[in-house]
Each structure stands twice: as structure tokens, then as C-alpha cells.
Tab-separated table of C-alpha atoms in Angstrom:
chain	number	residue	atom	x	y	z
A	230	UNK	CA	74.180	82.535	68.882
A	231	UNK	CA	74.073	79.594	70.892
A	232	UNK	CA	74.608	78.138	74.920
A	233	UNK	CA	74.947	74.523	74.445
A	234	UNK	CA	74.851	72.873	78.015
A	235	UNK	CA	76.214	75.989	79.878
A	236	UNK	CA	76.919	74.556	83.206
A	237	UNK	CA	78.489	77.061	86.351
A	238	UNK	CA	78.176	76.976	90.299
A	239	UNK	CA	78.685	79.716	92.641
A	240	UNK	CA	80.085	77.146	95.513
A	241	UNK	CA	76.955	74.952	96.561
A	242	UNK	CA	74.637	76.934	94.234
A	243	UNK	CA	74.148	75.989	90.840
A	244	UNK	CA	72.887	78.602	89.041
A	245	UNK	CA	73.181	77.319	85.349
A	246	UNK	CA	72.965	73.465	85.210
A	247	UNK	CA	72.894	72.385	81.434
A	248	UNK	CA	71.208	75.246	80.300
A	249	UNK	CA	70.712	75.500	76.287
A	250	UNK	CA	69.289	78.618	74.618
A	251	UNK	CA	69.340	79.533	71.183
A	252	UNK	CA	69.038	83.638	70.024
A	253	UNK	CA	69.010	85.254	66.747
A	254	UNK	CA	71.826	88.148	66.379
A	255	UNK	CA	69.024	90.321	65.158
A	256	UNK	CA	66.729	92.643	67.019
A	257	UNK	CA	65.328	93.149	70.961
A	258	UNK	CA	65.057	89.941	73.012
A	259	UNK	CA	63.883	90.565	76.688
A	260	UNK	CA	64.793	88.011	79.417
A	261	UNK	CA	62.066	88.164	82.436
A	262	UNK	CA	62.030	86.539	85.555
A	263	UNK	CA	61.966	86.762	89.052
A	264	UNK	CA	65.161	88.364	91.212
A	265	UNK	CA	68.181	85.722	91.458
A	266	UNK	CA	66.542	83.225	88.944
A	267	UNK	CA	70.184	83.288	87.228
A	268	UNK	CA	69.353	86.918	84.190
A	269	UNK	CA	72.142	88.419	85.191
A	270	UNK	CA	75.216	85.316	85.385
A	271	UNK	CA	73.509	84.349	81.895
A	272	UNK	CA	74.136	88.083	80.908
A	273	UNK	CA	78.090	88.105	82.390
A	274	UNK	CA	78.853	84.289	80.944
A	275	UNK	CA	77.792	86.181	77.380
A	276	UNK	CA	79.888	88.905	77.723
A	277	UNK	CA	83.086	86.441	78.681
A	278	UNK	CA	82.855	87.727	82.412
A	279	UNK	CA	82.010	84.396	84.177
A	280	UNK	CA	83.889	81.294	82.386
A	281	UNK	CA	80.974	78.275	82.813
A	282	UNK	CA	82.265	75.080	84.350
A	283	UNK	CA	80.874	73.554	81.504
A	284	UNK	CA	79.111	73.803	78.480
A	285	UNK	CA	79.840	76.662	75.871
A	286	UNK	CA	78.538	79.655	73.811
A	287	UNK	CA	79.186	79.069	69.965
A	288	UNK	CA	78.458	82.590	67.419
A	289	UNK	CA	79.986	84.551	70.118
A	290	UNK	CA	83.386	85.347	69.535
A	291	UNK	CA	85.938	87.889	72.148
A	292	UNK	CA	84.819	91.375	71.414
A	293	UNK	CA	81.509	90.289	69.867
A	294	UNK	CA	79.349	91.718	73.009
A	295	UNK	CA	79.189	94.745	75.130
A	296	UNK	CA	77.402	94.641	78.588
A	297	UNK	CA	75.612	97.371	80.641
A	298	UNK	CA	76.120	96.385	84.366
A	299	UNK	CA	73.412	96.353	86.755
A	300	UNK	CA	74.914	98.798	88.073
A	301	UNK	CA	75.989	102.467	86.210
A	302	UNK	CA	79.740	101.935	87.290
A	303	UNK	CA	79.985	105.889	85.963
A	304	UNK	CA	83.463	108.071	86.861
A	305	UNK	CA	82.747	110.612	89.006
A	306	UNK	CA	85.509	112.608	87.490
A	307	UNK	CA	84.349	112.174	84.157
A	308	UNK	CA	81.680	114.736	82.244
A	309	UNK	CA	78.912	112.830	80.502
A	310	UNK	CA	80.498	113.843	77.071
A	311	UNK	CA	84.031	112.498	78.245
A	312	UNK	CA	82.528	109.169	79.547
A	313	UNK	CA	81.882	108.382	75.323
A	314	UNK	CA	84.543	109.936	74.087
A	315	UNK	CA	86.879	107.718	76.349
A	316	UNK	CA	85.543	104.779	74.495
A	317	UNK	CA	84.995	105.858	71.161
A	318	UNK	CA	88.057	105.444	68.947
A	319	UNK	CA	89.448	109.361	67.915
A	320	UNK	CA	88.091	108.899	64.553
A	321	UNK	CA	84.601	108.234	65.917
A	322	UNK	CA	84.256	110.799	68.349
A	323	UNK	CA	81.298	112.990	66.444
A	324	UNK	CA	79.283	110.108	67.690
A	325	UNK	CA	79.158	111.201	70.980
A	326	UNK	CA	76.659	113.968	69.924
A	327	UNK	CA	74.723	110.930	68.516
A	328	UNK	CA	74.568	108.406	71.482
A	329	UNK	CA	73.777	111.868	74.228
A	330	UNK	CA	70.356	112.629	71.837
A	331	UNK	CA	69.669	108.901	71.449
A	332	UNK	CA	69.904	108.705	75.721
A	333	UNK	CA	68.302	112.072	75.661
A	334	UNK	CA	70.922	113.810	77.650
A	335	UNK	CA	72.346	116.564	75.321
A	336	UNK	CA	71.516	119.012	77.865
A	337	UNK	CA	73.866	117.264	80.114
A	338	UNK	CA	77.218	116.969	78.469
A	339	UNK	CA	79.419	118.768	80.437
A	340	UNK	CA	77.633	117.433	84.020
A	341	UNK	CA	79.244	115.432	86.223
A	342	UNK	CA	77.621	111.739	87.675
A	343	UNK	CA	77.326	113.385	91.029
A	344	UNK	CA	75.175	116.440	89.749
A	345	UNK	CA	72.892	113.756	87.383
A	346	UNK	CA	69.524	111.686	88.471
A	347	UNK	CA	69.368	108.196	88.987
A	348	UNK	CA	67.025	108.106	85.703
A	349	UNK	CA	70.032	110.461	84.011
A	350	UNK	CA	72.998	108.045	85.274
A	351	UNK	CA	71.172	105.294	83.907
A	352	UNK	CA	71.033	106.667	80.608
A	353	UNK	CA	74.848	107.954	80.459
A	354	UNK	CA	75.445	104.200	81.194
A	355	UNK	CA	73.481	102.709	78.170
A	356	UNK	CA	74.773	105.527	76.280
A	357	UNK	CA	78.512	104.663	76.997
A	358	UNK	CA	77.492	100.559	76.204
A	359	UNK	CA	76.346	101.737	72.748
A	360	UNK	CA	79.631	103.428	72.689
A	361	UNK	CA	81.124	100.051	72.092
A	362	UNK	CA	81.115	98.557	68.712
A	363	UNK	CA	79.713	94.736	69.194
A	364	UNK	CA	77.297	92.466	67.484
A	365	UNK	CA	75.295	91.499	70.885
A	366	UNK	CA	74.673	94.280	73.267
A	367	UNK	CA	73.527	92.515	76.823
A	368	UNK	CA	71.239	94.929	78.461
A	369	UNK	CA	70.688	94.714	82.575
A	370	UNK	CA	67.827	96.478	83.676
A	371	UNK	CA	69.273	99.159	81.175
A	372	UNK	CA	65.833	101.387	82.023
A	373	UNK	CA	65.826	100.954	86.022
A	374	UNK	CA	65.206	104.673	87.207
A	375	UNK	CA	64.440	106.002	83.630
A	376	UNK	CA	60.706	107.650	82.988
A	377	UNK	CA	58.255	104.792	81.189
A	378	UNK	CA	57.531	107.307	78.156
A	379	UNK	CA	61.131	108.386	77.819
A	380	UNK	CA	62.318	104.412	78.252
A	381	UNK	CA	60.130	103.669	75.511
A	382	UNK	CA	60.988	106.637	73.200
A	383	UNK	CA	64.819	105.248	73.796
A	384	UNK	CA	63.705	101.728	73.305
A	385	UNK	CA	62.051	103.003	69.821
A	386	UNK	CA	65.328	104.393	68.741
A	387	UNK	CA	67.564	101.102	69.810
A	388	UNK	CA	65.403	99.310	67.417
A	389	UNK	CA	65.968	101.744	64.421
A	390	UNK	CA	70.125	100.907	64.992
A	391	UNK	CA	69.363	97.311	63.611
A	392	UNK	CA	71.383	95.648	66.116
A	393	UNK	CA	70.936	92.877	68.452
A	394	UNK	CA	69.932	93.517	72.577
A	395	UNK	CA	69.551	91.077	74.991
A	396	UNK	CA	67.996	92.905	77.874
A	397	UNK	CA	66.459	91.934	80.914
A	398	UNK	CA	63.794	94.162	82.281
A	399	UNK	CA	60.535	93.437	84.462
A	400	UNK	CA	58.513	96.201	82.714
A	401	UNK	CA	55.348	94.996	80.622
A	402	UNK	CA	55.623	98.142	78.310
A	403	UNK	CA	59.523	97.306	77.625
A	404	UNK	CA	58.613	93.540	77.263
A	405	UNK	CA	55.863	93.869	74.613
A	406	UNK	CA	57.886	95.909	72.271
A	407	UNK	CA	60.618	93.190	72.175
A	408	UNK	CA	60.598	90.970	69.601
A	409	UNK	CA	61.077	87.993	71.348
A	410	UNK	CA	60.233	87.330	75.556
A	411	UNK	CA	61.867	84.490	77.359
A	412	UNK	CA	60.411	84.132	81.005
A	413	UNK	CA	63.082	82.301	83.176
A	414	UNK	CA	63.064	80.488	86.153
A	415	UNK	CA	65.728	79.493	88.656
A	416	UNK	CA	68.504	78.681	89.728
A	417	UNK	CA	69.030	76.812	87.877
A	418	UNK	CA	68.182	78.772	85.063
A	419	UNK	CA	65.810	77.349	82.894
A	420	UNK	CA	63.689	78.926	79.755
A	421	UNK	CA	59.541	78.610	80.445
B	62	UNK	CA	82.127	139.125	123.601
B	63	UNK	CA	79.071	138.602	121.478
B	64	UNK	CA	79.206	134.854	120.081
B	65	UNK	CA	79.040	136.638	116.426
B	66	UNK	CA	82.776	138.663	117.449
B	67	UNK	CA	83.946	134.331	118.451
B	68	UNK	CA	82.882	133.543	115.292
B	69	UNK	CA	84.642	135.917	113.294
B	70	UNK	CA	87.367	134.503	110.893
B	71	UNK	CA	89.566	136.947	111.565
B	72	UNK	CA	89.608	136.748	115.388
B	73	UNK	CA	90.106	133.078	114.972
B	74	UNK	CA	92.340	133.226	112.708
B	75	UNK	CA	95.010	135.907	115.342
B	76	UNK	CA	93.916	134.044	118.478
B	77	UNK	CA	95.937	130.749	118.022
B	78	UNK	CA	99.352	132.630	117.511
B	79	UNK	CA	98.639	135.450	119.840
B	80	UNK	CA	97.958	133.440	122.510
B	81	UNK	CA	101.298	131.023	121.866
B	82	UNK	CA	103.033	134.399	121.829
B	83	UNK	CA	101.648	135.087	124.789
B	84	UNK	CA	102.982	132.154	126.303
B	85	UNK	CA	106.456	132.392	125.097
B	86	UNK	CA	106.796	136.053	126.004
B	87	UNK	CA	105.609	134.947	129.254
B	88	UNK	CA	108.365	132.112	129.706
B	89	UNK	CA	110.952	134.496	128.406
B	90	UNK	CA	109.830	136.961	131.485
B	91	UNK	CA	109.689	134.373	134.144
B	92	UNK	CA	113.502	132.798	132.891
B	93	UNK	CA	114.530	136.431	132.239
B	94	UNK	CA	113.572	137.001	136.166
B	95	UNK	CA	115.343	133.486	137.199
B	96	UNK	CA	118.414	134.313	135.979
B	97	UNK	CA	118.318	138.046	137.393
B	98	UNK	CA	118.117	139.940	134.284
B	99	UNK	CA	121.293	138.506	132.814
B	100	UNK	CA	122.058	136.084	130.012
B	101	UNK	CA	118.215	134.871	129.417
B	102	UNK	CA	119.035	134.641	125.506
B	103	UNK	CA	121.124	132.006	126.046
B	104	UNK	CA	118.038	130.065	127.558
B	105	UNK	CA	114.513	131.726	125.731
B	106	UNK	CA	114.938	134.707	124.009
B	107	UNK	CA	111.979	137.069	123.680
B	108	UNK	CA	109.895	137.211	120.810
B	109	UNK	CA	110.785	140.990	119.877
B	110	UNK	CA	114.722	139.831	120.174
B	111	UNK	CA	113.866	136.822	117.511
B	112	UNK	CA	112.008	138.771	115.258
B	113	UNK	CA	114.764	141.463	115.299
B	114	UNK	CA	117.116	138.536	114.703
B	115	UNK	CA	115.199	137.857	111.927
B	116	UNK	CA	114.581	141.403	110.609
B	117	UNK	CA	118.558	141.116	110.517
B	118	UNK	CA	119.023	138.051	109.125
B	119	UNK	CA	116.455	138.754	105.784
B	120	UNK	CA	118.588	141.826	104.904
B	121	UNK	CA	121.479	139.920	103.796
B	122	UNK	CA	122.170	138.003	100.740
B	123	UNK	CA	123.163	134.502	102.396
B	124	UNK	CA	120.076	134.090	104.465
B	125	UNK	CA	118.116	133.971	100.872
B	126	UNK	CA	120.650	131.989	99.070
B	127	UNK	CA	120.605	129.448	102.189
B	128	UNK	CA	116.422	129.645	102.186
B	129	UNK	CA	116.268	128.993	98.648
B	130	UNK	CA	119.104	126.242	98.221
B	131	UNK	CA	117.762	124.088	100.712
B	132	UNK	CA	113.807	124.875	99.787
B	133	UNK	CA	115.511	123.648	96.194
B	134	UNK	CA	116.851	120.216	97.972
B	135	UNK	CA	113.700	119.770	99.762
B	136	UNK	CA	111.854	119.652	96.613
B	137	UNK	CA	114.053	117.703	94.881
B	138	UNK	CA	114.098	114.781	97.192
B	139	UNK	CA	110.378	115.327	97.665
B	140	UNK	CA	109.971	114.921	93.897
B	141	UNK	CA	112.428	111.698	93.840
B	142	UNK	CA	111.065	110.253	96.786
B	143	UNK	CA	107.517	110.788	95.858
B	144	UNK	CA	107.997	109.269	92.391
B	145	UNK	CA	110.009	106.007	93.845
B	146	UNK	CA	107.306	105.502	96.224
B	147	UNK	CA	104.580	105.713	93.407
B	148	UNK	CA	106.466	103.312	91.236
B	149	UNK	CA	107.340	100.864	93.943
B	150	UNK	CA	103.264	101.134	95.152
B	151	UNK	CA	102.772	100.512	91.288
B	152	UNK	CA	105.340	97.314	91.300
B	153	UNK	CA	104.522	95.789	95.013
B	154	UNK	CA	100.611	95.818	93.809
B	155	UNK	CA	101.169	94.064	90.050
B	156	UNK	CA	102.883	91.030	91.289
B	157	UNK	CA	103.264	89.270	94.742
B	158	UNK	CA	106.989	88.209	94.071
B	159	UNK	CA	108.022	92.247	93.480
B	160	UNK	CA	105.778	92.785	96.622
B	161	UNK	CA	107.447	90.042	99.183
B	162	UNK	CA	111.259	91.448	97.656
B	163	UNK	CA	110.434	95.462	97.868
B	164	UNK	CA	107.960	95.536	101.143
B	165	UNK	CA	110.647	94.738	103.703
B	166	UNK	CA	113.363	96.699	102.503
B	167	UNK	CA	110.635	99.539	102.316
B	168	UNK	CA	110.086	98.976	105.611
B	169	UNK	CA	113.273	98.558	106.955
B	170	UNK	CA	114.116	101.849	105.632
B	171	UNK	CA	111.366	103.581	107.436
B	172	UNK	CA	112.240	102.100	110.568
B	173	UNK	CA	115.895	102.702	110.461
B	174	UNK	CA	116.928	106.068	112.592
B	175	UNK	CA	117.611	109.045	110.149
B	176	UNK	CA	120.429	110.016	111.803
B	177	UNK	CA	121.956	106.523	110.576
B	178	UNK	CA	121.342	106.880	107.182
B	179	UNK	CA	122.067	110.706	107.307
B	180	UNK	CA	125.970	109.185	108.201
B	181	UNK	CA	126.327	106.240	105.963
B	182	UNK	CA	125.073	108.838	102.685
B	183	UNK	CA	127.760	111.058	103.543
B	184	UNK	CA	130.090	108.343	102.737
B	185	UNK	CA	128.764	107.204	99.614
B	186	UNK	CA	128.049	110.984	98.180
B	187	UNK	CA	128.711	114.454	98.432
B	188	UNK	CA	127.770	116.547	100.902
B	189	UNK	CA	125.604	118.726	99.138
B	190	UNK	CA	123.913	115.538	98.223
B	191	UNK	CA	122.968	113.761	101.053
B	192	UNK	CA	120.135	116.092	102.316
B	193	UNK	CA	118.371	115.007	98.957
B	194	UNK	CA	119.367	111.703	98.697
B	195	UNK	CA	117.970	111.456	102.697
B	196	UNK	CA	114.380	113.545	102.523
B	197	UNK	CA	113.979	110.865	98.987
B	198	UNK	CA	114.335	107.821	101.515
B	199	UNK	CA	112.230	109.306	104.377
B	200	UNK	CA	109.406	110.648	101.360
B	201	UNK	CA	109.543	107.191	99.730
B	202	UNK	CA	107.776	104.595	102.431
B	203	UNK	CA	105.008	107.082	103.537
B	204	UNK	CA	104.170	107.398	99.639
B	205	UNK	CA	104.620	104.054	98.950
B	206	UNK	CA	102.247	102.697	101.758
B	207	UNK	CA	99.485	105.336	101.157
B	208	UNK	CA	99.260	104.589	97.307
B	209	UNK	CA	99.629	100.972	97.809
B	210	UNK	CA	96.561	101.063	99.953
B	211	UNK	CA	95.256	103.380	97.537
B	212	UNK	CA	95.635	100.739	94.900
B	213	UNK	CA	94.373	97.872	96.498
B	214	UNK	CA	91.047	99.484	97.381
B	215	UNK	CA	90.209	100.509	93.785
B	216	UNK	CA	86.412	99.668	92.877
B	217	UNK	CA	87.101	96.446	91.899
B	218	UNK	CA	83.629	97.146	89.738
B	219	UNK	CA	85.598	99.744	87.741
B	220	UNK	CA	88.016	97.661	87.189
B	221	UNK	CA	85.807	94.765	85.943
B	222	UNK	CA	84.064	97.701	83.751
B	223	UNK	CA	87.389	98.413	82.126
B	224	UNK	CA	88.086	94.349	81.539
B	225	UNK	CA	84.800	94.348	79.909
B	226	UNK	CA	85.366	97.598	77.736
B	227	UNK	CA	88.321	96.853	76.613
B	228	UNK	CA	90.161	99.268	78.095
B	229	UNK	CA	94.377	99.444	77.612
B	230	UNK	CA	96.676	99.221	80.399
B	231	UNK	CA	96.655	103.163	80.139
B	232	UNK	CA	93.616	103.946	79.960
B	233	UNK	CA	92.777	102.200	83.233
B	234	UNK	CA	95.405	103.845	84.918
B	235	UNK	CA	94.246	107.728	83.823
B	236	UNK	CA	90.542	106.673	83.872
B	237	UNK	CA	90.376	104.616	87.273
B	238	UNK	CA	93.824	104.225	89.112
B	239	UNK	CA	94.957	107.947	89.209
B	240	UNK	CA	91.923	110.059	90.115
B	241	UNK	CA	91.137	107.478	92.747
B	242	UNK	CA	94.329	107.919	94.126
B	243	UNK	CA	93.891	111.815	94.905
B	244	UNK	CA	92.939	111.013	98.369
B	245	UNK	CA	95.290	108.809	99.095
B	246	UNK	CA	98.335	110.950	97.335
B	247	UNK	CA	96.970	114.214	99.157
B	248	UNK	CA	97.067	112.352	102.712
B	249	UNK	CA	100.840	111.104	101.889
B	250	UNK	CA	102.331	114.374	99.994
B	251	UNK	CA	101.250	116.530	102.790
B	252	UNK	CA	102.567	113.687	106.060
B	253	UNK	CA	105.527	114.102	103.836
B	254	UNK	CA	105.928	117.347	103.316
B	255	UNK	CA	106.609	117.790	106.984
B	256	UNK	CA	108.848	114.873	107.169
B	257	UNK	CA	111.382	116.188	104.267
B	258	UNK	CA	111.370	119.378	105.878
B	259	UNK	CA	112.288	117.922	109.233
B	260	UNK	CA	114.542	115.118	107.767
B	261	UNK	CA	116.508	117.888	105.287
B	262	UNK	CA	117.254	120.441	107.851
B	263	UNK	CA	118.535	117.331	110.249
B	264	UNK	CA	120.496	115.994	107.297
B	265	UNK	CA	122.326	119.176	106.261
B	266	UNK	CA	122.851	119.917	110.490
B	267	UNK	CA	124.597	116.832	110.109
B	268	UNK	CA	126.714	116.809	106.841
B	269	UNK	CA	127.166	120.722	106.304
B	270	UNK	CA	126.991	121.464	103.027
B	271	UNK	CA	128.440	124.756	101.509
B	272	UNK	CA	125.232	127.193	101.532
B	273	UNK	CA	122.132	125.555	103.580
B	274	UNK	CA	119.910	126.313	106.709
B	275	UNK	CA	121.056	123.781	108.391
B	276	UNK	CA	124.675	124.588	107.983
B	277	UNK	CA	123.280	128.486	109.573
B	278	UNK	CA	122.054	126.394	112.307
B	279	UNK	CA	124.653	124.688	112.994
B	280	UNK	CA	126.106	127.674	113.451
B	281	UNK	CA	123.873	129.162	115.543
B	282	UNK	CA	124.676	125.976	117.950
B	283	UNK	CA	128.322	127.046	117.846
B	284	UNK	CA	128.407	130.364	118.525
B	285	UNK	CA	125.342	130.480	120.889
B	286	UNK	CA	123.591	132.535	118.911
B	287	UNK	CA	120.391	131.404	120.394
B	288	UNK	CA	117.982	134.322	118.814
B	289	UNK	CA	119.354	133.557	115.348
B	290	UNK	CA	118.277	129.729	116.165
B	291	UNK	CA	114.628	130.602	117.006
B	292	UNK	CA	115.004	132.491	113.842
B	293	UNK	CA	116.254	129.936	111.286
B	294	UNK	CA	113.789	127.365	112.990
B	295	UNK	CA	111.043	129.431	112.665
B	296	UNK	CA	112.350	129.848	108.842
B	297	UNK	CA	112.077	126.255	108.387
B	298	UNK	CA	108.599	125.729	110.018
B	299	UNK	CA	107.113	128.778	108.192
B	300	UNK	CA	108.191	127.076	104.727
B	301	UNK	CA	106.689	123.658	106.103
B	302	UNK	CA	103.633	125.003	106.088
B	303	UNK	CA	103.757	126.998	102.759
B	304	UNK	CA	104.886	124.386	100.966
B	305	UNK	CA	102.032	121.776	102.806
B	306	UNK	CA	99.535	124.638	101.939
B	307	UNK	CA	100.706	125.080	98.246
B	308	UNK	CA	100.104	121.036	97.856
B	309	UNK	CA	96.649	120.725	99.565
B	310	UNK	CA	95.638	123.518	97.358
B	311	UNK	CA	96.908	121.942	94.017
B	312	UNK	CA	95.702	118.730	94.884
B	313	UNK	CA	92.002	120.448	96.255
B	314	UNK	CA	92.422	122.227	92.713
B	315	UNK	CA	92.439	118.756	90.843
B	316	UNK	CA	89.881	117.454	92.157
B	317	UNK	CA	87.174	120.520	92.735
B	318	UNK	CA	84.952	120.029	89.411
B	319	UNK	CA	83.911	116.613	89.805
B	320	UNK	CA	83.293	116.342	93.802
B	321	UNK	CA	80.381	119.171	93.590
């Protein structure tokens, strides 16, 4: 996957300006840097969210990523099992099971968002990402709130799904169990 | 009294109606005295003489058939009104064009008097007709403008979640639209509730149809029978409220798991 020249403004700030990157569509890449540098519009221009002024993303086709928001954007009328099943297709739905003991929250399937932790929420929200089938999953933060030990014993699993994350964390445990680190600076974004 | 006896549910549950009793028999006493003993139903019958006008009324067969064919109307135009105004809230928020045509006739039709429309239906349809065709119009703008605002407030996060996962048009609508609009359909189902009740009773007072409560009071208005009056009003308000109570319950019902 490639950004060739990715180029987008948010009126007077620039927060991409020719920016290039190169990724394999294989294993954990972690994007560090500090707050506002540009992670998260690199993250959304990925996942087809923000169109860039200029520039483009080639390897990346519609459909090819799935993004876990900063936020948990959970339905508060929604149990923790119903918030997979509503994106699994019918066929699929035994994964469900799957993704709540990956996310460690088996115990929780028939809670609601308002009766979860933060830690819990965040977890429901990776686990309903994972839900989607996509070659690039773009990761924000997807451990903000979550126990170290347990965030690493998740982090162990993602790796055993052989797919490809892009996530952006600030946590030296998550980073040095990535397989690649890119520290990034902005805006504009640019790779160290 | 002990704070504790002020507090109890019961007493404050009697005290509101006792004391508005209270008041009315009192006004009854002081017109009944005005006019020198004579003629004060004409004016404000006592309680006791309404409820035994009542008591009367319940023991025949018409009183029921009128209760229930105009409870029946009510509902109906409820039902028709409330599912116009959803689908025009639907239509005015998808495109600007639908919402610059539909949004002033909605609004010209709530600001128009009843009474007007109440006339010009009775041309175009039957009288039995026009009390539903009437408490339709009157439900349709208050549901329209409380879903529309309903709509237009939706998390526009959600919404950008559902973009991103790919969601159908459907699925955005159970998922997102819908149980964010229980609020919003609770606040206008139970405003119009009241209004259909109120805009039926006037409509059928008006056009007469065969078997209704408003034809009985009508009648009442005829023959002076001012008891029966209090009576048949008091009919109407008490199914107001049971029907407003049914819908807050339903609606409380729906949404009781998730906001624990």
C-alpha cells in the first residue's frame, strides 16, 4: 500500500502536504507521535473518510480497510453481542463468540454500553472493527482505557489473525511488539 | 401532619382531585345560592348530579357504542396522522427541494383554524369521515416537526460510523435513526394525543356523525342537558389521559433495557 504525495488542508492548516509513505499489507505497524501531528487524518484519508486535495493512495481499493474511531461510537441500545452480529453477515454470525473472547468480554454479551467500563467499551469497539472483513484494519488508540497486560494479551492474539493493523498508540509496550514503528511529526505530517 | 403522612403516594395521589372537587362543589353551592335554589344545573351542576348523570349514562348500550366508535376514530387518525408526519419528517430531511415544497404547506395546515378545515372536509367526505380525516391533519405537523428535529440532530458520528461500515440504507435507519428518535416520537405522540382528542370531539360536534360523543354532546347543548355535558366531557378527558398513559408506557417500555 502506498500514499504518493497525499496533499489535504483543513482551511489555513495543512495537515498533509506531499506526504509519501509506503506499508506492507502484512502484520502490526504502529504510528507514534505527538497529539495533532496529523495520526488520525492519515488514519480517515486510508479508510476513504477524508478525500486528499491531492495526491493518492494506490493498493487500497473501496472496502479494503476498516477503521476504529478515536472514539467507541457504541449504540446504547445495542447488547455487546448484537453490536457484532449487526455487522457480521447471517452466515458468519458464530464469530461473534470468537471476536467477544479475542476482546475478552464473553462475560459481557448481553450488557449494554451504559453498564460497561471505559476499558470494556473500548474493547466492544475493536471487537466490532474486526467484525469487518478488510485487508487493512486502521487502529486509533484502539487500547486507550484498556489494562497494559490485558492490551498486550489482545495485541498477542491480533497478531496470530495474520492480518494487517495500522494503529496508532503512545504506549512503549504496544510499540515494541509492532513490527514496524513510524514516529511522525506535524502538521504537516511527515515520517522521522 | 407528620412530613412522612405528605409524602405518602397515596395522599398525593387523592389530594389533587379532592381538592378540585372541592372547588367545584363549592362553585356549585355559591351559584346554587345566587340563583335561590332554582335552576343551578343549567349553570354548574354538582358533582354528585354529574356523576349520577354518568352512573345513568354507562348503563345503556349507546353511551358504549358512542365511547368506543369515536375512541376507534381517534386512533385511526392518530395512526394516519402519525405515520404521514413520520414519512414527510423522513422526505423534508433527505432532500432540500421535498423540504422547501412540504414545510409550508405543513405549516400552513397547523396554523389554519380547525374549525375551517372541520367545514371544508365535510364537503369533500362523509360525515363519519371527517373526524378522522381532521385529528390525521392536526396529528401530522406536531409529528412531523418533532421527528424532523429528531432527525437532524442524529450523532452525526454514528452516522459517519455507518458510512464507514458499510451499513445499508436500512440498517442505519433500525440501528441509528429509529431508537434515537424515541425521545423525540414520545414528546410528539403524547402533545398529540391530547390534540386528536380535542380536535375529534370538535370535529364530530361539528359534522354529526351517526353514533359519536360528540354527536351526544351536541345533544346535550340542545336539550340543556347540562349534567349529561359535564358527563360526556369528563368521558372524553378521562380517555385523553388513558390513552396518553397507555403511549408513555409503551414507549417507556421500548426503551427501559438499554437506558439503565
Amino acid at each position: 500500500m502506498r500514499c504518493e504525495e497525499l496533499t489535504l488542508s483543513f482551511g489555513d492548516k495543512r495537515v498533509l502536504d506531499h506526504f509519501s509513505l509506503e506499508l506492507p499489507l502484512r502484520g502490526i505497524t504502529a504510528l507514534r507521535g505527538p497529539s495533532g501531528c496529523g495520526k488520525t487524518t492519515l488514519l480517515r484519508v486510508l479508510a476513504g473518510l477524508e478525500r486528499p486535495q491531492g495526491g493518492q493512495v494506490r493498493g487500497l481499493a473501496p472496502g479494503d480497510t476498516a477503521i476504529l474511531f478515536q472514539e467507541n461510537r457504541l449504540f446504547p441500545w445495542r447488547t455487546v453481542e448484537q453490536h457484532l452480529t449487526d455487522i457480521l453477515p447471517r452466515e458468519e454470525r458464530d464469530r461473534a463468540d470468537n471476536l467477544l473472547s479475542l476482546v475478552e468480554l464473553s462475560e459481557e454479551r448481553s450488557s449494554y454500553p451504559g453498564s460497561l467500563s471505559g476499558g470494556m467499551g473500548r474493547r466492544l469497539a475493536l471487537a466490532r472493527c474486526l467484525a469487518l472483513p478488510a485487508r487493512l484494519y486502521l487502529l486509533d488508540e484502539p487500547f486507550a482505557g484498556v489494562d497494559l497486560p490485558r492490551a498486550l494479551r489482545i495485541l498477542d492474539r491480533l497478531r496470530k489473525t495474520d492480518r494487517a493493523f495500522l494503529l496508532v498508540s503512545h504506549e512503549e509496550p504496544i510499540l515494541s511488539r509492532a513490527d514496524q514503528v513510524l514516529t511522525l511529526e506535524g502538521p504537516p505530517l511527515r515520517v522521522l | 401532619m407528620k412530613r412522612a403522612d405528605r409524602n405518602n403516594p397515596i395522599f398525593c395521589l387523592l389530594l389533587p382531585p379532592v381538592f378540585w372537587l372541592g372547588v367545584w362543589q363549592l362553585c356549585a353551592l355559591l351559584v346554587d345560592r345566587s340563583m335561590g335554589g332554582r335552576g343551578n344545573e343549567l349553570l354548574l351542576p354538582y358533582p354528585a348530579t354529574v356523576l349520577a348523570a354518568l352512573t345513568h349514562l354507562a348503563g345503556t348500550g349507546e353511551f358504549w357504542e358512542s365511547v368506543l366508535l369515536s375512541l376507534l376514530r381517534v386512533l385511526a387518525g392518530l395512526v394516519v396522522g402519525a405515520g404521514l408526519g413520520g414519512l414527510a419528517a423522513a422526505l423534508t430531511c433527505a432532500g432540500a427541494w421535498v423540504d422547501r415544497l412540504l414545510s409550508p404547506a405543513i405549516r400552513v395546515v397547523r396554523a389554519a383554524p380547525v374549525a375551517s378545515f372541520i367545514l371544508l372536509v365535510l364537503l369533500w367526505t362523509g360525515r363519519d369521515q371527517v373526524p378522522v380525516v381532521i385529528v390525521a391533519l392536526m396529528v401530522l405537523p406536531v409529528v412531523w416537526d418533532s421527528l424532523s428535529q429528531g432527525i437532524r440532530a442524529t450523532d452525526a458520528q454514528w452516522l459517519e460510523l455507518a458510512r464507514a461500515y458499510r451499513f445499508s440504507r436500512w440498517k442505519t435507519v433500525r440501528l441509528i435513526y429509529l431508537p434515537g428518535l424515541r425521545p423525540h416520537l414520545s414528546a410528539a405522540l403524547t402533545t398529540a394525543t391530547g390534540l386528536a382528542w380535542k380536535s375529534g370531539v370538535a370535529a364530530e360536534v361539528l359534522c354529526l356523525p351517526s353514533t359519536a360523543l360528540g354527536t351526544e354532546i351536541y345533544q346535550t347543548k340542545y336539550y340543556l342537558e347540562i349534567p349529561e355535558l359535564f358527563a360526556w366531557t369528563g368521558v372524553a378527558v378521562a380517555l385523553s389521559l388513558l390513552l396518553e398513559h397507555l403511549l408513555r408506557r409503551a414507549l417507556a417500555r421500548w426503551g427501559r433495557r438499554w437506558s439503565l
